[in-house]
Short mmCIF file of C-alpha atoms and ligand atoms in Angstrom, two decimals:
data_model
loop_
_atom_site.label_atom_id
_atom_site.label_comp_id
_atom_site.label_asym_id
_atom_site.label_seq_id
_atom_site.Cartn_x
_atom_site.Cartn_y
_atom_site.Cartn_z
CA UNK R 1 -34.15 1.71 22.10
CA UNK R 2 -35.50 4.15 19.45
CA UNK R 3 -33.02 7.05 18.08
CA UNK R 4 -34.03 10.45 18.72
CA UNK R 5 -36.34 11.94 15.49
CA UNK R 6 -33.82 12.84 12.93
CA UNK R 7 -33.57 14.13 9.34
CA UNK R 8 -32.07 12.13 6.95
CA UNK R 9 -30.49 12.58 3.57
CA UNK R 10 -28.93 10.72 0.90
CA UNK R 11 -27.30 12.84 -1.55
CA UNK R 12 -25.69 11.62 -4.70
CA UNK R 13 -22.56 13.83 -5.16
CA UNK R 14 -20.07 15.15 -2.61
CA UNK R 15 -20.78 18.65 -2.95
CA UNK R 16 -24.17 18.03 -2.30
CA UNK R 17 -23.11 16.07 0.90
CA UNK R 18 -20.51 18.70 2.31
CA UNK R 19 -23.52 21.24 1.41
CA UNK R 20 -26.16 19.30 3.65
CA UNK R 21 -23.29 19.13 6.30
CA UNK R 22 -22.20 23.06 6.05
CA UNK R 23 -26.22 23.81 6.54
CA UNK R 24 -26.44 21.34 9.42
CA UNK R 25 -23.59 22.55 11.62
CA UNK R 26 -22.82 20.97 14.62
CA UNK R 27 -26.00 18.68 14.43
CA UNK R 28 -25.37 17.00 11.58
CA UNK R 29 -23.37 13.41 10.88
CA UNK R 30 -22.25 11.64 8.02
CA UNK R 31 -23.44 8.10 7.86
CA UNK R 32 -21.02 5.40 6.30
CA UNK R 33 -21.29 1.94 7.61
CA UNK R 34 -23.41 2.98 10.30
CA UNK R 35 -21.96 0.31 12.48
CA UNK R 36 -21.13 2.65 15.29
CA UNK R 37 -22.79 5.47 14.59
CA UNK R 38 -26.23 3.81 14.73
CA UNK R 39 -25.68 1.84 17.77
CA UNK R 40 -24.91 5.02 19.51
CA UNK R 41 -28.00 6.69 18.38
CA UNK R 42 -30.27 3.93 19.27
CA UNK R 43 -28.48 4.14 22.76
CA UNK R 44 -29.21 7.94 22.24
CA UNK R 45 -25.55 8.58 23.14
CA UNK R 46 -25.89 10.81 19.78
CA UNK R 47 -29.01 12.52 18.73
CA UNK R 48 -27.67 14.19 15.29
CA UNK R 49 -30.49 16.39 13.93
CA UNK R 50 -29.63 15.34 10.40
CA UNK R 51 -28.11 12.18 9.58
CA UNK R 52 -26.18 12.39 5.66
CA UNK R 53 -25.52 9.01 4.47
CA UNK R 54 -23.17 9.13 2.02
CA UNK R 55 -23.62 5.74 0.39
CA UNK R 56 -25.10 6.88 -2.82
CA UNK R 57 -21.79 8.94 -3.53
CA UNK R 58 -20.02 7.10 -6.00
CA UNK R 59 -16.75 6.47 -6.59
CA UNK R 60 -15.49 6.03 -3.01
CA UNK R 61 -15.60 2.09 -2.26
CA UNK R 62 -11.55 1.72 -3.91
CA UNK R 63 -8.91 0.99 -2.59
CA UNK R 64 -5.67 0.66 -4.93
CA UNK R 65 -2.40 1.53 -5.27
CA UNK R 66 -0.94 4.49 -7.35
CA UNK R 67 2.09 3.62 -9.90
CA UNK R 68 4.55 4.62 -6.72
CA UNK R 69 2.91 2.18 -4.31
CA UNK R 70 0.44 4.74 -2.45
CA UNK R 71 -2.33 2.90 -0.85
CA UNK R 72 -5.71 5.15 -1.40
CA UNK R 73 -8.99 3.62 0.86
CA UNK R 74 -11.83 5.23 -0.03
CA UNK R 75 -14.27 6.00 2.36
CA UNK R 76 -17.03 3.62 1.48
CA UNK R 77 -14.40 0.67 0.96
CA UNK R 78 -15.53 -1.68 3.54
CA UNK R 79 -13.63 -3.80 6.08
CA UNK R 80 -14.55 -7.12 4.16
CA UNK R 81 -12.98 -5.59 1.30
CA UNK R 82 -9.98 -5.25 3.10
CA UNK R 83 -10.38 -8.72 4.20
CA UNK R 84 -10.42 -10.32 1.11
CA UNK R 85 -7.77 -8.18 -0.96
CA UNK R 86 -5.00 -9.82 -2.71
CA UNK R 87 -3.14 -6.08 -3.04
CA UNK R 88 -2.89 -5.99 0.92
CA UNK R 89 -2.06 -9.76 1.06
CA UNK R 90 0.97 -8.94 -1.09
CA UNK R 91 1.81 -6.14 0.13
CA UNK R 92 0.77 -4.67 3.53
CA UNK R 93 1.11 -6.97 5.82
CA UNK R 94 0.29 -4.92 9.27
CA UNK R 95 -3.41 -4.03 7.44
CA UNK R 96 -3.61 -8.14 5.90
CA UNK R 97 -3.20 -9.36 9.68
CA UNK R 98 -5.97 -7.09 11.35
CA UNK R 99 -8.52 -6.64 8.80
CA UNK R 100 -9.78 -10.38 9.72
CA UNK R 101 -9.72 -9.30 13.40
CA UNK R 102 -12.53 -6.25 13.07
CA UNK R 103 -15.61 -7.32 14.76
CA UNK R 104 -17.70 -10.05 13.24
CA UNK R 105 -18.47 -10.72 9.50
CA UNK R 106 -21.60 -8.76 9.59
CA UNK R 107 -20.19 -5.82 11.10
CA UNK R 108 -17.40 -6.11 8.51
CA UNK R 109 -19.94 -6.32 5.73
CA UNK R 110 -20.60 -2.89 6.28
CA UNK R 111 -18.06 -1.01 8.49
CA UNK R 112 -15.34 1.18 6.64
CA UNK R 113 -11.71 1.58 7.18
CA UNK R 114 -12.26 5.40 7.12
CA UNK R 115 -15.50 5.60 9.35
CA UNK R 116 -13.29 3.85 12.19
CA UNK R 117 -10.53 6.40 11.98
CA UNK R 118 -13.37 8.94 11.88
CA UNK R 119 -15.34 7.29 14.84
CA UNK R 120 -11.70 7.72 16.66
CA UNK R 121 -12.63 4.64 19.33
CA UNK R 122 -9.74 4.24 21.34
CA UNK R 123 -10.32 0.20 20.56
CA UNK R 124 -10.55 0.80 16.90
CA UNK R 125 -8.10 -1.24 15.54
CA UNK R 126 -7.89 0.23 12.16
CA UNK R 127 -6.36 3.58 13.91
CA UNK R 128 -3.28 2.17 15.30
CA UNK R 129 -2.52 0.17 12.39
CA UNK R 130 -2.63 3.30 9.79
CA UNK R 131 -0.59 4.62 12.40
CA UNK R 132 1.76 2.46 12.65
CA UNK R 133 1.89 2.66 8.63
CA UNK R 134 2.64 6.75 8.55
CA UNK R 135 -0.71 7.06 7.36
CA UNK R 136 -3.36 10.00 6.55
CA UNK R 137 -6.96 10.83 5.71
CA UNK R 138 -7.94 13.40 3.40
CA UNK R 139 -10.76 15.79 4.42
CA UNK R 140 -13.03 17.34 1.76
CA UNK R 141 -15.21 20.43 3.10
CA UNK R 142 -16.57 23.71 1.54
CA UNK R 143 -12.81 25.24 1.48
CA UNK R 144 -11.41 22.58 -0.82
CA UNK R 145 -8.87 19.14 0.75
CA UNK R 146 -6.51 18.94 3.21
CA UNK R 147 -4.49 15.62 3.78
CA UNK R 148 -3.77 14.90 7.82
CA UNK R 149 -1.52 12.62 9.21
CA UNK R 150 -3.37 9.99 11.56
CA UNK R 151 -1.04 10.90 14.36
CA UNK R 152 -2.79 14.53 14.10
CA UNK R 153 -6.20 13.37 13.29
CA UNK R 154 -7.36 11.81 16.56
CA UNK R 155 -7.40 14.18 19.34
CA UNK R 156 -9.11 12.78 22.01
CA UNK R 157 -11.55 9.90 22.66
CA UNK R 158 -14.35 9.93 20.13
CA UNK R 159 -12.83 13.42 18.49
CA UNK R 160 -10.98 14.65 15.61
CA UNK R 161 -9.59 17.55 13.89
CA UNK R 162 -12.44 17.18 11.08
CA UNK R 163 -14.83 20.22 10.95
CA UNK R 164 -18.33 19.43 11.02
CA UNK R 165 -18.83 20.14 7.30
CA UNK R 166 -15.82 18.02 6.19
CA UNK R 167 -16.00 14.54 4.91
CA UNK R 168 -13.24 11.95 5.35
CA UNK R 169 -13.12 10.90 1.47
CA UNK R 170 -10.27 8.52 1.61
CA UNK R 171 -7.46 7.48 3.97
CA UNK R 172 -4.01 6.90 2.39
CA UNK R 173 -0.52 4.72 3.07
CA UNK R 174 2.56 6.10 1.65
CA UNK R 175 4.76 4.09 -0.02
CA UNK R 176 7.44 1.63 1.44
CA UNK R 177 10.93 2.65 1.56
CA UNK R 178 12.19 -0.91 0.85
CA UNK R 179 10.55 -4.11 1.94
CA UNK R 180 7.48 -3.61 4.50
CA UNK R 181 6.81 -6.26 7.28
CA UNK R 182 4.78 -6.27 10.05
CA UNK R 183 1.81 -7.71 11.88
CA UNK R 184 -1.18 -6.68 14.02
CA UNK R 185 -1.78 -9.07 17.16
CA UNK R 186 -5.11 -8.02 19.12
CA UNK R 187 -6.23 -10.17 22.32
CA UNK R 188 -9.94 -9.96 22.79
CA UNK R 189 -12.38 -11.76 25.44
CA UNK R 190 -13.89 -13.75 22.32
CA UNK R 191 -13.93 -13.56 18.57
CA UNK R 192 -15.78 -10.81 17.57
CA UNK R 193 -14.95 -8.17 20.65
CA UNK R 194 -12.94 -4.93 21.00
CA UNK R 195 -9.57 -5.33 21.69
CA UNK R 196 -8.31 -5.74 25.39
CA UNK R 197 -5.10 -4.73 23.44
CA UNK R 198 -4.15 -4.43 19.83
CA UNK R 199 -0.25 -3.85 18.84
CA UNK R 200 0.59 -2.93 15.46
CA UNK R 201 3.88 -3.00 14.22
CA UNK R 202 5.11 -1.86 10.71
CA UNK R 203 8.80 -1.84 9.40
CA UNK R 204 10.66 -1.28 6.49
CA UNK R 205 13.81 -2.41 5.90
CA UNK R 206 16.86 -1.87 3.49
CA UNK R 207 18.62 -5.47 3.27
CA UNK R 208 19.03 -5.95 6.99
CA UNK R 209 18.84 -2.30 8.12
CA UNK R 210 15.30 -1.05 9.54
CA UNK R 211 14.75 2.48 7.68
CA UNK R 212 11.47 3.22 9.06
CA UNK R 213 9.45 1.78 11.91
CA UNK R 214 5.92 2.74 13.23
CA UNK R 215 4.30 0.71 16.30
CA UNK R 216 0.74 2.03 17.27
CA UNK R 217 -0.87 0.59 20.64
CA UNK R 218 -5.27 0.23 20.59
CA UNK R 219 -7.38 -0.04 23.91
CA UNK R 220 -4.54 0.83 26.53
CA UNK R 221 -5.13 4.76 26.78
CA UNK R 222 -7.55 7.76 26.53
CA UNK R 223 -6.84 7.07 22.37
CA UNK R 224 -4.69 5.15 20.06
CA UNK R 225 -1.15 5.57 21.29
CA UNK R 226 1.74 6.10 19.26
CA UNK R 227 4.87 4.20 20.63
CA UNK R 228 7.58 6.47 19.28
CA UNK R 229 10.69 5.88 21.28
CA UNK R 230 10.07 2.06 20.61
CA UNK R 231 9.86 2.81 16.92
CA UNK R 232 12.70 4.72 17.07
CA UNK R 233 14.76 1.71 19.31
CA UNK R 234 14.09 -0.20 16.16
CA UNK R 235 15.78 2.25 13.42
CA UNK R 236 18.96 2.21 11.51
CA UNK R 237 20.05 -0.94 12.42
CA UNK R 238 19.06 -4.64 12.28
CA UNK R 239 16.53 -6.05 14.12
CA UNK R 240 18.17 -8.05 16.74
CA UNK R 241 17.13 -9.94 20.21
CA UNK R 242 18.31 -6.71 21.89
CA UNK R 243 16.51 -4.41 19.80
CA UNK R 244 13.19 -6.55 20.28
CA UNK R 245 13.88 -6.45 24.02
CA UNK R 246 14.04 -2.62 24.02
CA UNK R 247 11.09 -1.78 21.74
CA UNK R 248 8.94 -4.02 23.61
CA UNK R 249 9.76 -2.46 27.17
CA UNK R 250 9.39 1.08 25.53
CA UNK R 251 6.35 0.20 24.01
CA UNK R 252 5.04 -1.32 27.21
CA UNK R 253 5.74 2.34 28.82
CA UNK R 254 3.97 4.02 26.32
CA UNK R 255 0.88 2.17 27.14
CA UNK R 256 -1.51 4.07 29.55
CA UNK R 257 -4.23 0.87 30.55
CA UNK R 258 -6.63 0.93 32.98
CA UNK R 259 -7.31 -1.98 35.41
CA UNK R 260 -10.99 -2.94 34.84
CA UNK R 261 -12.70 -6.28 34.10
CA UNK R 262 -10.92 -7.24 31.41
CA UNK R 263 -7.45 -7.19 33.14
CA UNK R 264 -5.07 -5.29 35.32
CA UNK R 265 -2.80 -2.31 33.76
CA UNK R 266 0.10 -4.50 34.81
CA UNK R 267 -0.98 -7.15 32.68
CA UNK R 268 -2.39 -5.01 30.12
CA UNK R 269 1.16 -3.70 29.65
CA UNK R 270 3.19 -7.03 29.72
CA UNK R 271 0.47 -8.04 26.98
CA UNK R 272 1.59 -5.20 25.35
CA UNK R 273 5.32 -6.63 25.37
CA UNK R 274 4.60 -10.19 24.44
CA UNK R 275 2.91 -8.69 21.29
CA UNK R 276 5.54 -6.49 20.12
CA UNK R 277 7.97 -9.10 20.63
CA UNK R 278 5.80 -11.70 19.05
CA UNK R 279 5.46 -9.53 15.73
CA UNK R 280 9.12 -8.51 15.57
CA UNK R 281 10.22 -12.19 16.02
CA UNK R 282 8.19 -13.07 13.26
CA UNK R 283 9.87 -10.61 10.71
CA UNK R 284 12.89 -11.26 12.27
CA UNK R 285 12.75 -15.09 11.40
CA UNK R 286 11.45 -13.99 8.03
CA UNK R 287 14.54 -11.82 7.28
CA UNK R 288 16.80 -14.57 8.42
CA UNK R 289 14.91 -16.99 6.09
CA UNK R 290 15.13 -14.62 2.97
CA UNK R 291 18.80 -14.05 3.64
CA UNK R 292 19.50 -18.34 4.10
CA UNK R 293 17.50 -18.62 0.64
CA UNK R 294 19.51 -15.73 -0.88
CA UNK R 295 22.97 -17.08 0.16
C1 FAD L 1 -21.01 -5.41 17.30
C2 FAD L 1 -19.76 -4.55 16.96
C3 FAD L 1 -18.42 -4.77 17.23
C4 FAD L 1 -17.39 -4.11 16.60
N1 FAD L 1 -15.90 -4.47 16.60
C5 FAD L 1 -15.12 -3.91 16.28
C6 FAD L 1 -13.69 -4.26 16.46
O1 FAD L 1 -13.28 -5.39 16.77
N2 FAD L 1 -13.01 -3.28 16.26
C7 FAD L 1 -13.14 -2.39 15.53
O2 FAD L 1 -11.98 -1.57 14.64
N3 FAD L 1 -14.02 -1.85 15.21
C8 FAD L 1 -15.15 -2.79 15.56
N4 FAD L 1 -16.27 -2.02 15.58
C9 FAD L 1 -16.71 -0.91 14.97
C10 FAD L 1 -16.74 -0.72 13.10
O3 FAD L 1 -15.64 -1.47 12.95
C11 FAD L 1 -17.34 0.11 12.76
O4 FAD L 1 -17.50 -0.14 11.19
C12 FAD L 1 -16.25 1.28 12.51
O5 FAD L 1 -16.13 1.69 13.87
C13 FAD L 1 -17.03 2.84 11.83
O6 FAD L 1 -17.04 2.61 10.92
P1 FAD L 1 -18.79 2.81 9.72
O7 FAD L 1 -18.24 3.12 8.41
O8 FAD L 1 -19.48 1.73 10.45
O9 FAD L 1 -19.14 4.50 10.47
P2 FAD L 1 -20.16 5.16 10.80
O10 FAD L 1 -21.13 4.06 11.85
O11 FAD L 1 -21.01 5.06 9.92
O12 FAD L 1 -19.80 6.37 11.70
C14 FAD L 1 -19.24 6.38 12.62
C15 FAD L 1 -18.64 7.93 13.07
O13 FAD L 1 -17.57 8.63 12.03
C16 FAD L 1 -18.29 9.42 11.44
N5 FAD L 1 -17.83 9.21 9.88
C17 FAD L 1 -18.24 8.11 9.33
N6 FAD L 1 -17.39 8.15 8.21
C18 FAD L 1 -17.11 9.38 7.89
C19 FAD L 1 -16.76 10.31 7.09
N7 FAD L 1 -16.26 9.40 5.82
N8 FAD L 1 -16.37 11.46 6.74
C20 FAD L 1 -16.60 12.06 8.17
N9 FAD L 1 -17.17 11.10 9.09
C21 FAD L 1 -17.45 9.98 9.16
C22 FAD L 1 -19.94 9.62 11.59
O14 FAD L 1 -20.44 10.42 11.46
C23 FAD L 1 -20.15 8.92 12.87
O15 FAD L 1 -19.48 9.61 13.86
C24 FAD L 1 -17.75 -2.82 16.10
C25 FAD L 1 -19.30 -2.59 15.94
C26 FAD L 1 -19.96 -3.42 16.26
C27 FAD L 1 -21.42 -3.19 15.89
#
């Protein structure tokens, strides 16, 4: 199907883009990678009257670390940039694990992490990854810039706190307090599919002790779920079989899956527990190996 008629603008600056959005009001949409917006327009689930393509706005394609270790990902940084990133491979294990699991190579060439957060699909992988890391979005509008933690950014399926005339210009991940470990596991019916279940685990340790933990779940509720009690069960102590099994059980309890053609709610909950256990067991083994090497 063809999309409904719309006006297309491709501004060359953020100010111009924000001005266009302000004038377009509720009927304007930002276009980044177009990998979610364009299919929705073609199906006529979305019929914006104005599309503001930000791909000509310079200086938004970066991902880089500040001197203090804060990771910044610009609005036009593509999934593929993150998949191939040496920076992520060496400093962000949860993100590095997730990047190759987003969709397929064609979608990864165009789609953006920031666009994925703005799209707020409960099955979007980046939201749970960034949430587990305590990340935020920086939005810019006519009134200036504001930072919004991803945990507060998404208000429901495909809904965020962004004002219609705001552009999400970057996402950022705070620096690790200690050593950062973690992972992302995704159950998909076939390669390139959306998650039936996805689990992001990010843990920071000082010596053997967990100083910060984040666990977030993809595809098992009306929006991305922060399993805060499960994360709290890991914090302030070493990773042990007991803490792993406690976190796995609490994470499964936080999931709100529905039975559908991809599996029963019970099966999906079971997979959440399995993935939490698997990621934390790997992380725990890594620590044991490190301790052995240091001894
Ligand atoms: C076949 C297929 C398979 C896919 N599989 C997966 C998958 O397995 N996992 C997964 O996570 N995703 C998947 N996706 C989605 C993909 O990751 C998209 O790239 C992503 O969700 C949206 O990023 P985008 O840059 O393409 O955003 P767009 O499509 O350009 O925009 C999406 C929405 O976000 C808004 N938006 C985008 N950028 C901004 C911004 N900077 N400021 C304000 N609003 C903005 C747009 O207005 C629109 O409402 C898949 C997509 C396809 C087509």
